Short mmCIF file of C-alpha atoms and ligand atoms in Angstrom, two decimals:
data_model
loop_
_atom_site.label_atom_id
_atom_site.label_comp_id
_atom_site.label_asym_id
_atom_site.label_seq_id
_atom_site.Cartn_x
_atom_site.Cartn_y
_atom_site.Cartn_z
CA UNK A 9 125.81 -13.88 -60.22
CA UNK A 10 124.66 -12.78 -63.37
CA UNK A 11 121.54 -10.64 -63.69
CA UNK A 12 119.32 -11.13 -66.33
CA UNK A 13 118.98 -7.96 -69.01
CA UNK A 14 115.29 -7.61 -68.19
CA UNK A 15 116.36 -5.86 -65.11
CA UNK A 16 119.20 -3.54 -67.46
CA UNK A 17 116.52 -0.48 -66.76
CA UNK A 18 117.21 -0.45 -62.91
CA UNK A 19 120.53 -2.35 -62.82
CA UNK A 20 122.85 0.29 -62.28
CA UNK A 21 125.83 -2.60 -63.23
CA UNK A 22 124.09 -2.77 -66.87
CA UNK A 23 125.45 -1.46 -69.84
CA UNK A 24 124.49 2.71 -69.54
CA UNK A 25 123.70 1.99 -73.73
CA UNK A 26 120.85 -0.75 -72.75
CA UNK A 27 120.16 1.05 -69.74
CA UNK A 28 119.20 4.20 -72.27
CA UNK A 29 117.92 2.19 -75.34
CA UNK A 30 115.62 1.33 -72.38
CA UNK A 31 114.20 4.27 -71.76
CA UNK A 32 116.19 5.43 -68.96
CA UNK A 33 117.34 9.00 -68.90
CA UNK A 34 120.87 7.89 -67.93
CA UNK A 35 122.84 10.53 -65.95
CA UNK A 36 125.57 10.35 -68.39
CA UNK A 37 124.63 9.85 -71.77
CA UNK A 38 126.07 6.83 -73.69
CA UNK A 39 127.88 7.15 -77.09
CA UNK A 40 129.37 5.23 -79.97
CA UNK A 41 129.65 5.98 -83.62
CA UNK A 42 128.24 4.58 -86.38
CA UNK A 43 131.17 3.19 -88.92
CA UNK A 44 133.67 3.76 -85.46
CA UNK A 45 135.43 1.00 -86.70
CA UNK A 46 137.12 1.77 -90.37
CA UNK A 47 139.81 4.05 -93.16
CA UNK A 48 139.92 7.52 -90.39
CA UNK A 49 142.35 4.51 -88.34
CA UNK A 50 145.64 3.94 -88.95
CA UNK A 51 145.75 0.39 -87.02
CA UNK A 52 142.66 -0.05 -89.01
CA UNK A 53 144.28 0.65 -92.30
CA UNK A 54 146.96 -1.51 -91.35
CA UNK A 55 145.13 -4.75 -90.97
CA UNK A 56 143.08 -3.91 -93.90
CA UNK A 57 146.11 -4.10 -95.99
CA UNK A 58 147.63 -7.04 -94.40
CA UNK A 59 144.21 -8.89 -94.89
CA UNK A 60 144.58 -7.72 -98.30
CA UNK A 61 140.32 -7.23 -99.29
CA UNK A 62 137.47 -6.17 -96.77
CA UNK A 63 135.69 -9.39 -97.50
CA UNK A 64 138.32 -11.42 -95.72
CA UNK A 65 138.82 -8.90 -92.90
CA UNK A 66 134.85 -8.98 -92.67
CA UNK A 67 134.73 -13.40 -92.57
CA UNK A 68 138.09 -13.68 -90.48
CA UNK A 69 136.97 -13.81 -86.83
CA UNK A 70 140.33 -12.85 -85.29
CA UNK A 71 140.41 -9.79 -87.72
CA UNK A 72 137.02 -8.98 -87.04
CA UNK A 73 137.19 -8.74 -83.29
CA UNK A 74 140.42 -6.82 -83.62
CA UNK A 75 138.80 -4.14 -85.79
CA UNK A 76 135.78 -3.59 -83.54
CA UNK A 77 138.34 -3.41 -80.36
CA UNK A 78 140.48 -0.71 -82.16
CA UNK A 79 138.02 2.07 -81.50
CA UNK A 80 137.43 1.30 -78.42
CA UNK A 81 141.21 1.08 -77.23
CA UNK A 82 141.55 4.96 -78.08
CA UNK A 83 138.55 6.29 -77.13
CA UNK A 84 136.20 4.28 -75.18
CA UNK A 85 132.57 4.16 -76.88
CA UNK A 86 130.39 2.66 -74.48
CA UNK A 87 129.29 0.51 -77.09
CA UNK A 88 131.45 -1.75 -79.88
CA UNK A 89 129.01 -2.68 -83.03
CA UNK A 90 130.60 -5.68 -84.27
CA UNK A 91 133.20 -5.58 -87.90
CA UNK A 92 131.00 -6.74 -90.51
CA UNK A 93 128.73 -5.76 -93.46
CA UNK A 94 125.08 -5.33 -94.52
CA UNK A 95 125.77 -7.08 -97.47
CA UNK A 96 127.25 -10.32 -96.21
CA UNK A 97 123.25 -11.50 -96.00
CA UNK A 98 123.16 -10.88 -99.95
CA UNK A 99 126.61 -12.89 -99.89
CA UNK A 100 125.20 -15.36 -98.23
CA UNK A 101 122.05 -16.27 -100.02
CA UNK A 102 124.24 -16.49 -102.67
CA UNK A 103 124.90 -13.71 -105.24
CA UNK A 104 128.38 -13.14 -106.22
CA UNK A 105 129.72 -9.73 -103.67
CA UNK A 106 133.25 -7.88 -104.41
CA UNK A 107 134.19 -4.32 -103.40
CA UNK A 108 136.64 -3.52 -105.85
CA UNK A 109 139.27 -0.62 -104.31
CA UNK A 110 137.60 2.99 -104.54
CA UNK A 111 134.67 1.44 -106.09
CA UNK A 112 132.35 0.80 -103.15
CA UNK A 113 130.05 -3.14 -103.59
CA UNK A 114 129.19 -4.70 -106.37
CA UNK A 115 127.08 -7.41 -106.21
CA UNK A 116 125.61 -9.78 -109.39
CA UNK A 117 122.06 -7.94 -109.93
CA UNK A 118 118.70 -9.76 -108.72
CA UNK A 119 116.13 -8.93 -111.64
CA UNK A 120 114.02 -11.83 -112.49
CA UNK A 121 111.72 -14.24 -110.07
CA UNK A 122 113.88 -16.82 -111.24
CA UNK A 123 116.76 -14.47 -109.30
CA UNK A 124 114.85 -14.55 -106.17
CA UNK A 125 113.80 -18.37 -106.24
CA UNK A 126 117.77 -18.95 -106.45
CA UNK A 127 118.18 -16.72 -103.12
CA UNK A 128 119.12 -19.78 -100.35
CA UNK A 129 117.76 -18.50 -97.23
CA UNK A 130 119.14 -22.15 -95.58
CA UNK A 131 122.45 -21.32 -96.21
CA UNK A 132 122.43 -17.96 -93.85
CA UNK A 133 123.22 -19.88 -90.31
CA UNK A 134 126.02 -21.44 -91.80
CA UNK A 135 127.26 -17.96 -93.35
CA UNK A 136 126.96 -16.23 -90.67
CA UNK A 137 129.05 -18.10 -88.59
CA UNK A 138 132.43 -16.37 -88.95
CA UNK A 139 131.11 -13.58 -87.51
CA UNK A 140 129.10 -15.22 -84.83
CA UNK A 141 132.54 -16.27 -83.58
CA UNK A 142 134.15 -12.54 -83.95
CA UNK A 143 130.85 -11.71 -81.64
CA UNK A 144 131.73 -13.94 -79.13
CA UNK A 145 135.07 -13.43 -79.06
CA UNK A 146 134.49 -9.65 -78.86
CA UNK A 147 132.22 -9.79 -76.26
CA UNK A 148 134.66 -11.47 -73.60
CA UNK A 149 137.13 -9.34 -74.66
CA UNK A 150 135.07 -5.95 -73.82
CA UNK A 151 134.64 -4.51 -70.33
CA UNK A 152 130.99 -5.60 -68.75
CA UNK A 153 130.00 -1.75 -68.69
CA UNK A 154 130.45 -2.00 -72.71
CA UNK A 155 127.95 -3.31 -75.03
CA UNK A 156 128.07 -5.08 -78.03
CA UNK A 157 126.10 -4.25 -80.85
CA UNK A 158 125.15 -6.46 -83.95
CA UNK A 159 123.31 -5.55 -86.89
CA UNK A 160 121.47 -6.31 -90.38
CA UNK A 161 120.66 -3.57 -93.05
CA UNK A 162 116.85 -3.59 -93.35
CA UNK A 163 115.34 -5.17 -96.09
CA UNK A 164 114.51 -2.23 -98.32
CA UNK A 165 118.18 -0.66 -98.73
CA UNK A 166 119.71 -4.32 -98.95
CA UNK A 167 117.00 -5.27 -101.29
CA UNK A 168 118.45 -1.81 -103.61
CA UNK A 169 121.59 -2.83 -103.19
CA UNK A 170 120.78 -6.46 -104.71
CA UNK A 171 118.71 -5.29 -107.61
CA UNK A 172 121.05 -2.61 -108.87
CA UNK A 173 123.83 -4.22 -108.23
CA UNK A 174 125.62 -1.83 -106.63
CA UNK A 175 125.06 1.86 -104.67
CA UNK A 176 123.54 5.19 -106.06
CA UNK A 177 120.27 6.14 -106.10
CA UNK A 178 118.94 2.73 -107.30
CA UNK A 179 116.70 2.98 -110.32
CA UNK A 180 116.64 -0.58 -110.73
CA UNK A 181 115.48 -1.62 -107.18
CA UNK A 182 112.61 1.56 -107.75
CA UNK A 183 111.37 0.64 -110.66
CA UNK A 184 110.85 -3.04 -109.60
CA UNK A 185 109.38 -1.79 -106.37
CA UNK A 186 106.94 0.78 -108.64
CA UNK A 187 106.23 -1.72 -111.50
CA UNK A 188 106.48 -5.42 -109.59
CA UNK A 189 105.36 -4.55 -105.99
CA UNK A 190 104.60 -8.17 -105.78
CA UNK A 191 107.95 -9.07 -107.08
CA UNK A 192 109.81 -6.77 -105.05
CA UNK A 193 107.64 -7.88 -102.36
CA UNK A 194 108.61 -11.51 -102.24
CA UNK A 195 112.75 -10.05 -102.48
CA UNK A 196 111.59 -8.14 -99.34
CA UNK A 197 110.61 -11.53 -97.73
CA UNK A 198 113.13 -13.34 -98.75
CA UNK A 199 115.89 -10.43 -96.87
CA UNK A 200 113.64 -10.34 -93.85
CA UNK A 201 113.69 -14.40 -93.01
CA UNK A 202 117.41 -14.26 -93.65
CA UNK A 203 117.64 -10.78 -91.56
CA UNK A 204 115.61 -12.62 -88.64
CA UNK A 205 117.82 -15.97 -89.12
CA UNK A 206 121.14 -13.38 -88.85
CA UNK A 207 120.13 -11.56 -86.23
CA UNK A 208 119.07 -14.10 -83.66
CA UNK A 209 122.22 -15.63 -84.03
CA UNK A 210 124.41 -12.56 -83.89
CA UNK A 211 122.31 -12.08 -80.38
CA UNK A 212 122.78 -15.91 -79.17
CA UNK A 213 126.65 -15.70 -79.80
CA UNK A 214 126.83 -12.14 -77.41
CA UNK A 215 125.16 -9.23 -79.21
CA UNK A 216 123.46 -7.50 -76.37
CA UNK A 217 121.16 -5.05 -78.78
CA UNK A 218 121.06 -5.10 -82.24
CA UNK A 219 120.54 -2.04 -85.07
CA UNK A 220 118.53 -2.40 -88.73
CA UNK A 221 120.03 0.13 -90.79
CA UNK A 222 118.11 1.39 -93.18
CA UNK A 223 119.83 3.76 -94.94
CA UNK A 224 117.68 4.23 -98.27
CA UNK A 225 114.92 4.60 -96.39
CA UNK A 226 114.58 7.95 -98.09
CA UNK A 227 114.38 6.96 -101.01
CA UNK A 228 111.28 4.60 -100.48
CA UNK A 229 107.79 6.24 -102.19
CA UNK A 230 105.94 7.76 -99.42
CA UNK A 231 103.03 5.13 -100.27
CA UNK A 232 105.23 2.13 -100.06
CA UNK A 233 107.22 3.24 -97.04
CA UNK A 234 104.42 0.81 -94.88
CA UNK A 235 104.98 -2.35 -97.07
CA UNK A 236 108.66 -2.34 -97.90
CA UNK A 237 110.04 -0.08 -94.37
CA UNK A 238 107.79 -0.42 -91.79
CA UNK A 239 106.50 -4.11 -92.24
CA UNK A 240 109.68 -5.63 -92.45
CA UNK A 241 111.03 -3.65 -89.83
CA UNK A 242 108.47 -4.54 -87.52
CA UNK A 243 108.66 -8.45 -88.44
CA UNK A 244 112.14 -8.67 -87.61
CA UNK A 245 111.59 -6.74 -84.56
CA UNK A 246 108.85 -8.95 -83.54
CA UNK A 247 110.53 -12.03 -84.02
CA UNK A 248 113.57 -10.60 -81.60
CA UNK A 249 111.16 -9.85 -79.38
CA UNK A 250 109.74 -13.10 -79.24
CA UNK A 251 113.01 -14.70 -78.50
CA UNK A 252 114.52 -12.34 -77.12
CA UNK A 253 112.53 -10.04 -75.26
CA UNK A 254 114.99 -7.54 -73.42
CA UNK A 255 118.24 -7.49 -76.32
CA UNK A 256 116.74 -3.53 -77.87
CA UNK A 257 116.66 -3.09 -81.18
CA UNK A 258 117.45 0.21 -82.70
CA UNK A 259 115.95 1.56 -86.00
CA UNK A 260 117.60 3.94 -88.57
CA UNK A 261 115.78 4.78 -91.29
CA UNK A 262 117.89 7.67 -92.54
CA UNK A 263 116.45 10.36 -94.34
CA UNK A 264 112.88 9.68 -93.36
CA UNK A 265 111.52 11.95 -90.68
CA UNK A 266 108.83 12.33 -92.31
CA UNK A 267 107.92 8.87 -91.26
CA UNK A 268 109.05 9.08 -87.74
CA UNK A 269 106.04 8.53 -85.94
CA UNK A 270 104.58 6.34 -88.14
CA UNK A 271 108.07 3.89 -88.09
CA UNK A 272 108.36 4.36 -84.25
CA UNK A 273 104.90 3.33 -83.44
CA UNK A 274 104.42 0.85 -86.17
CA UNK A 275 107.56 -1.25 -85.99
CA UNK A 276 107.64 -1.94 -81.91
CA UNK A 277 111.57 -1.11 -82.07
CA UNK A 278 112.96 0.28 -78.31
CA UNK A 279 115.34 3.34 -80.04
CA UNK A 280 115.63 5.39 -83.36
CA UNK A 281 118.31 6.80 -85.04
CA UNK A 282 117.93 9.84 -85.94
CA UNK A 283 120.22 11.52 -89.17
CA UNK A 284 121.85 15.13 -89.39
CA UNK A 285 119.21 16.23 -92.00
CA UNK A 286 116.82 15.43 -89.39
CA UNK A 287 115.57 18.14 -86.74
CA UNK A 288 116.40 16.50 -83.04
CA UNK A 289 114.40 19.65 -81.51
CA UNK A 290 111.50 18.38 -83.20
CA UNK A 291 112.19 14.78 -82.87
CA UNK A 292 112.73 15.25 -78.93
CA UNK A 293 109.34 17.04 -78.22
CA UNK A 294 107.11 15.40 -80.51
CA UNK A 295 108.00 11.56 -79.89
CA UNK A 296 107.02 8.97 -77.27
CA UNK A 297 108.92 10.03 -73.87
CA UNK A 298 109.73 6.36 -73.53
CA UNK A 299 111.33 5.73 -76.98
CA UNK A 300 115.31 6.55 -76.95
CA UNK A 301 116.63 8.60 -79.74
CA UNK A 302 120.25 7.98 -80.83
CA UNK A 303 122.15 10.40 -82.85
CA UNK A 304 122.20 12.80 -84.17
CA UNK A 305 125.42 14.73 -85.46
CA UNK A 306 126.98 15.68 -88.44
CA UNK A 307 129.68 13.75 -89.76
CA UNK A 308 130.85 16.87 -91.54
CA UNK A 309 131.41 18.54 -88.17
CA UNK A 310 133.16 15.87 -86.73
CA UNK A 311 135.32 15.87 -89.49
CA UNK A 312 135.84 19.82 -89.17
CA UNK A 313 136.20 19.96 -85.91
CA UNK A 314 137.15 22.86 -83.46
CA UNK A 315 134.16 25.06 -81.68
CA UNK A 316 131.53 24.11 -84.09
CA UNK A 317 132.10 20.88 -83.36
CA UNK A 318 131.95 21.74 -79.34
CA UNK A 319 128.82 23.66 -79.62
CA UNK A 320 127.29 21.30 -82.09
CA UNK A 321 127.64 18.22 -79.41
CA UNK A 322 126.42 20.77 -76.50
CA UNK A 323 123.36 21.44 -78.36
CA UNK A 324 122.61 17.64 -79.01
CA UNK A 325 123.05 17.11 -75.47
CA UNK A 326 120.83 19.50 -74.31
CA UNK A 327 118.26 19.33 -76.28
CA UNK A 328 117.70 15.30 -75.54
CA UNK A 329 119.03 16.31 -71.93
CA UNK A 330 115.20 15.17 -70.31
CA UNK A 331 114.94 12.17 -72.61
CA UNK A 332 116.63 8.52 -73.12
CA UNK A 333 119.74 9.40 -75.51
CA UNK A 334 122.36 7.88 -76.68
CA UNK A 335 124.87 10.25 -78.60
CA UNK A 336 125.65 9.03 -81.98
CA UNK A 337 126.56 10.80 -85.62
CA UNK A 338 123.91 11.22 -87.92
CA UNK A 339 125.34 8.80 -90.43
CA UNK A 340 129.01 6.96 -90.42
CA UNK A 341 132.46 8.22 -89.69
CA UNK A 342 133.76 9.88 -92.83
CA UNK A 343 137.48 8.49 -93.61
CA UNK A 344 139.27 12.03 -93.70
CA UNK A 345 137.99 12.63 -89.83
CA UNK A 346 141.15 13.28 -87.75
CA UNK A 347 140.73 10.60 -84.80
CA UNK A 348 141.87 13.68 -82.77
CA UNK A 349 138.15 15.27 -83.40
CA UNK A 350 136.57 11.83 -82.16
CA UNK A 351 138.72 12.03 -78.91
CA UNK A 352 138.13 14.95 -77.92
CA UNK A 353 134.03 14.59 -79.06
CA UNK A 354 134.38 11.14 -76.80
CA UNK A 355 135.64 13.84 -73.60
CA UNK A 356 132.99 16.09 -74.15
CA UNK A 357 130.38 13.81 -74.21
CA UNK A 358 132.04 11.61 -70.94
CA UNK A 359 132.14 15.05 -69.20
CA UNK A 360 128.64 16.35 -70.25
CA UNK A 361 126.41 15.51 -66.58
CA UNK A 362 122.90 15.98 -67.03
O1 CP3 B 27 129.96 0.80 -88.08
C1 CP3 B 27 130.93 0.02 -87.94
O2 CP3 B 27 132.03 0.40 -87.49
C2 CP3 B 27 130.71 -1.45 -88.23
C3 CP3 B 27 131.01 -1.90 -89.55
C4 CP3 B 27 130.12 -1.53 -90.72
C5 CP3 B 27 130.62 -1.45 -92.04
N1 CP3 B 27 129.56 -1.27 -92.89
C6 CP3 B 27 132.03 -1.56 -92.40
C7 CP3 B 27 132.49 -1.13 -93.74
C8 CP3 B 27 128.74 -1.34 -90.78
C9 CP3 B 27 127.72 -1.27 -89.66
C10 CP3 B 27 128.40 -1.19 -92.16
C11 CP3 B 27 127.02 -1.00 -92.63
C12 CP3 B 27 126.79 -0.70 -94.05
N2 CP3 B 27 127.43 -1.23 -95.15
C13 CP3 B 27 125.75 0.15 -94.51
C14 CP3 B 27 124.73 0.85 -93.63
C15 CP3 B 27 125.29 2.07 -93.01
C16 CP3 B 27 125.61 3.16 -93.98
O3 CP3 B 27 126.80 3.48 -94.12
O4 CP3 B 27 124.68 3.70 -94.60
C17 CP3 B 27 125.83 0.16 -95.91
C18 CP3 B 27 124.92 0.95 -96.84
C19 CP3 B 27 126.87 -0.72 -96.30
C20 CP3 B 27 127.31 -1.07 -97.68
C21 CP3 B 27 128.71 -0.67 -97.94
N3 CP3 B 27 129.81 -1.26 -97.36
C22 CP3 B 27 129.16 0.34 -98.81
C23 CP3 B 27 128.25 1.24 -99.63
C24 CP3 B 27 130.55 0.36 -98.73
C25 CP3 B 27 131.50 1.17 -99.55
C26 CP3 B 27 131.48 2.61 -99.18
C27 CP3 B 27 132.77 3.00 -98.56
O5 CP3 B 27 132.73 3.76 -97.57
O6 CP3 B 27 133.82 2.59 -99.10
C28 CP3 B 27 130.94 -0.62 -97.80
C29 CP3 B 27 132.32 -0.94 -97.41
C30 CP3 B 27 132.65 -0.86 -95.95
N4 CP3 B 27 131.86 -1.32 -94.94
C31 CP3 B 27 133.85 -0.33 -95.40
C32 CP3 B 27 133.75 -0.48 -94.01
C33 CP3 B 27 134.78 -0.14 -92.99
C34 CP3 B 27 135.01 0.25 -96.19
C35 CP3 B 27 135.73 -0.90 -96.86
C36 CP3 B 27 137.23 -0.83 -96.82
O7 CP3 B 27 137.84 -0.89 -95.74
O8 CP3 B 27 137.80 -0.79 -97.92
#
């Protein structure tokens, strides 16, 4: 018989990640890794080159599925976040998306209204399908104790992304923001209906929680972090909720703990990420006891390695040790990191009992 997720919190045969995004402090504390999937893996590298661009690896659902299995094979997260990209929303409402080799995305810049009225919000159900497949796929493929995790970027750092046309510190995107908050308001929109539409599917073909990474959240003024971060954030959270009221949600809004309490009360989502520049100390006294934190290490010491790396994990663990955590980096895998480092990070953390 299957049980339904609602009762995840005192099912001890749930996922331990949905049992922790929760709010259960989980005897052993569930991990995975941001960007687990990607260049630090050989068999990743591999099937990158033999798809011959990211784009196809991203829309081919055999690919796909095989990417988001490889990390798991080795070291055995207890959660897979599906092969995919932030960007494939902007794809699919129809700008123009390449990532030319060492380049990183480039994507054909929105500037005008007349940009946004083009933006074809009825076209993301049908776009998203490729990887609604690799979802479902992955998800029978994966152990019942592991969870699958699907995502969207939130609408302020994919809304950067689509008015500069590419990363940095998007002047374009801030300047529209500054000088056409109604503008970049209707942008915002626009990304959060087609972030809803994506995510509700990603959840219906076998996501069983679901992250909005904000990674630019940093660079959002302080007096528009309510209207373009929290606002959208919370819509699309809502609008799980209502149709799916026990798949969590996880927040990252990376380089904003400033905004912490304000995001975590304000946008109803069940755990936050937190990032290295953030303090977890803090973090863990000073937040709701209920709300799970997720993070928070440095990718830098994962990539170093050796007793830093040990004691850096330790002191994660302990200091979340009387609150719902799941162990995460503070920001994606770097592509140097030795996958030696992440096995022996993935013992530590299976052998840490609180
Ligand atoms: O985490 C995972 O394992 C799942 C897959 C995943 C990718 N991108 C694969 C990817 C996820 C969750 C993302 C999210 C993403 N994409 C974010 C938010 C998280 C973050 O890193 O801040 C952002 C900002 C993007 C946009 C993006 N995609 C950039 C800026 C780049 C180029 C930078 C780089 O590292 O080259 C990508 C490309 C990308 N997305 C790669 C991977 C594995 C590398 C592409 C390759 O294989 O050539």
């Amino acid at each position: 018989m299957t049980q339904t997720l609602s009762k995840a919190a005192d099912n001890p045969a749930s996922p331990l990640l949905l049992r922790a995004l929760k709010g259960e402090v989980t005897d052993r504390v569930p991990f995975w890794l941001m960007r687990q999937a990607g260049r630090y893996l050989p068999e990743y590298r591999a099937l990158r080159a033999e798809a011959g661009s990211f784009l196809k690896l991203c829309y081919t659902p055999d690919m796909a599925s095989e990417v988001t299995l490889q990390p798991m094979r080795r070291f055995g997260m207890d959660a897979a976040i599906i092969f995919s990209d932030i960007l494939v929303v902007p794809h699919g409402l129809g700008r123009h998306l390449t990532f030319a080799e060492g380049e990183g995305p480039r994507l054909d810049p929105v500037r005008t209204v007349a940009d946004i009225l083009s933006l074809r919000v009825e076209n993301i159900a049908a776009h998203v399908q490729p990887l609604c497949q690799a979802l479902t796929q992955t998800r029978a493929a994966l152990n019942p104790a592991q969870a699958l995790i699907g995502f969207v970027g939130a609408p302020w750092t994919v809304a950067c992304y689509m008015v500069d046309g590419r990363g940095g510190d998007f002047p374009r995107a801030r300047q529209m923001a500054a000088e056409a908050p109604d503008v970049f308001a209707k942008l915002i929109e626009v990304i959060t209906d087609a972030s809803i539409i994506s995510l509700k599917a990603q959840i219906a073909a076998g996501a069983d929680a679901v992250q909005i990474f904000d990674s630019w959240a940093g660079l959002c003024q302080p007096v528009d972090i309510a209207r373009f971060v929290i606002e959208p954030t919370q819509k699309i959270t809502a609008a799980i909720k209502e149709t799916y009221a026990d798949t969590p949600v996880i927040g990252f809004p990376r380089h904003a703990a400033a905004h912490y309490h304000s995001y975590a009360a304000q946008t109803g989502i069940h755990a936050l990420g937190i990032d290295q520049n953030a303090d977890m100390a803090m973090a863990a006294k000073t937040l709701p006891a209920s709300l799970c934190l997720q993070g928070n290490l440095d990718p830098e010491v994962l990539l170093a390695g050796g007793p830093r790396l040990r004691a850096e994990a330790l002191r994660i663990l302990e200091t979340c040790h009387a609150r719902p955590h799941v162990f995460n980096l503070g920001h994606g895998v770097i592509k140097e990191t030795p996958p030696d480092h992440v096995a022996e990070l993935a013992a530590l953390i299976k052998g840490y009992q609180r």
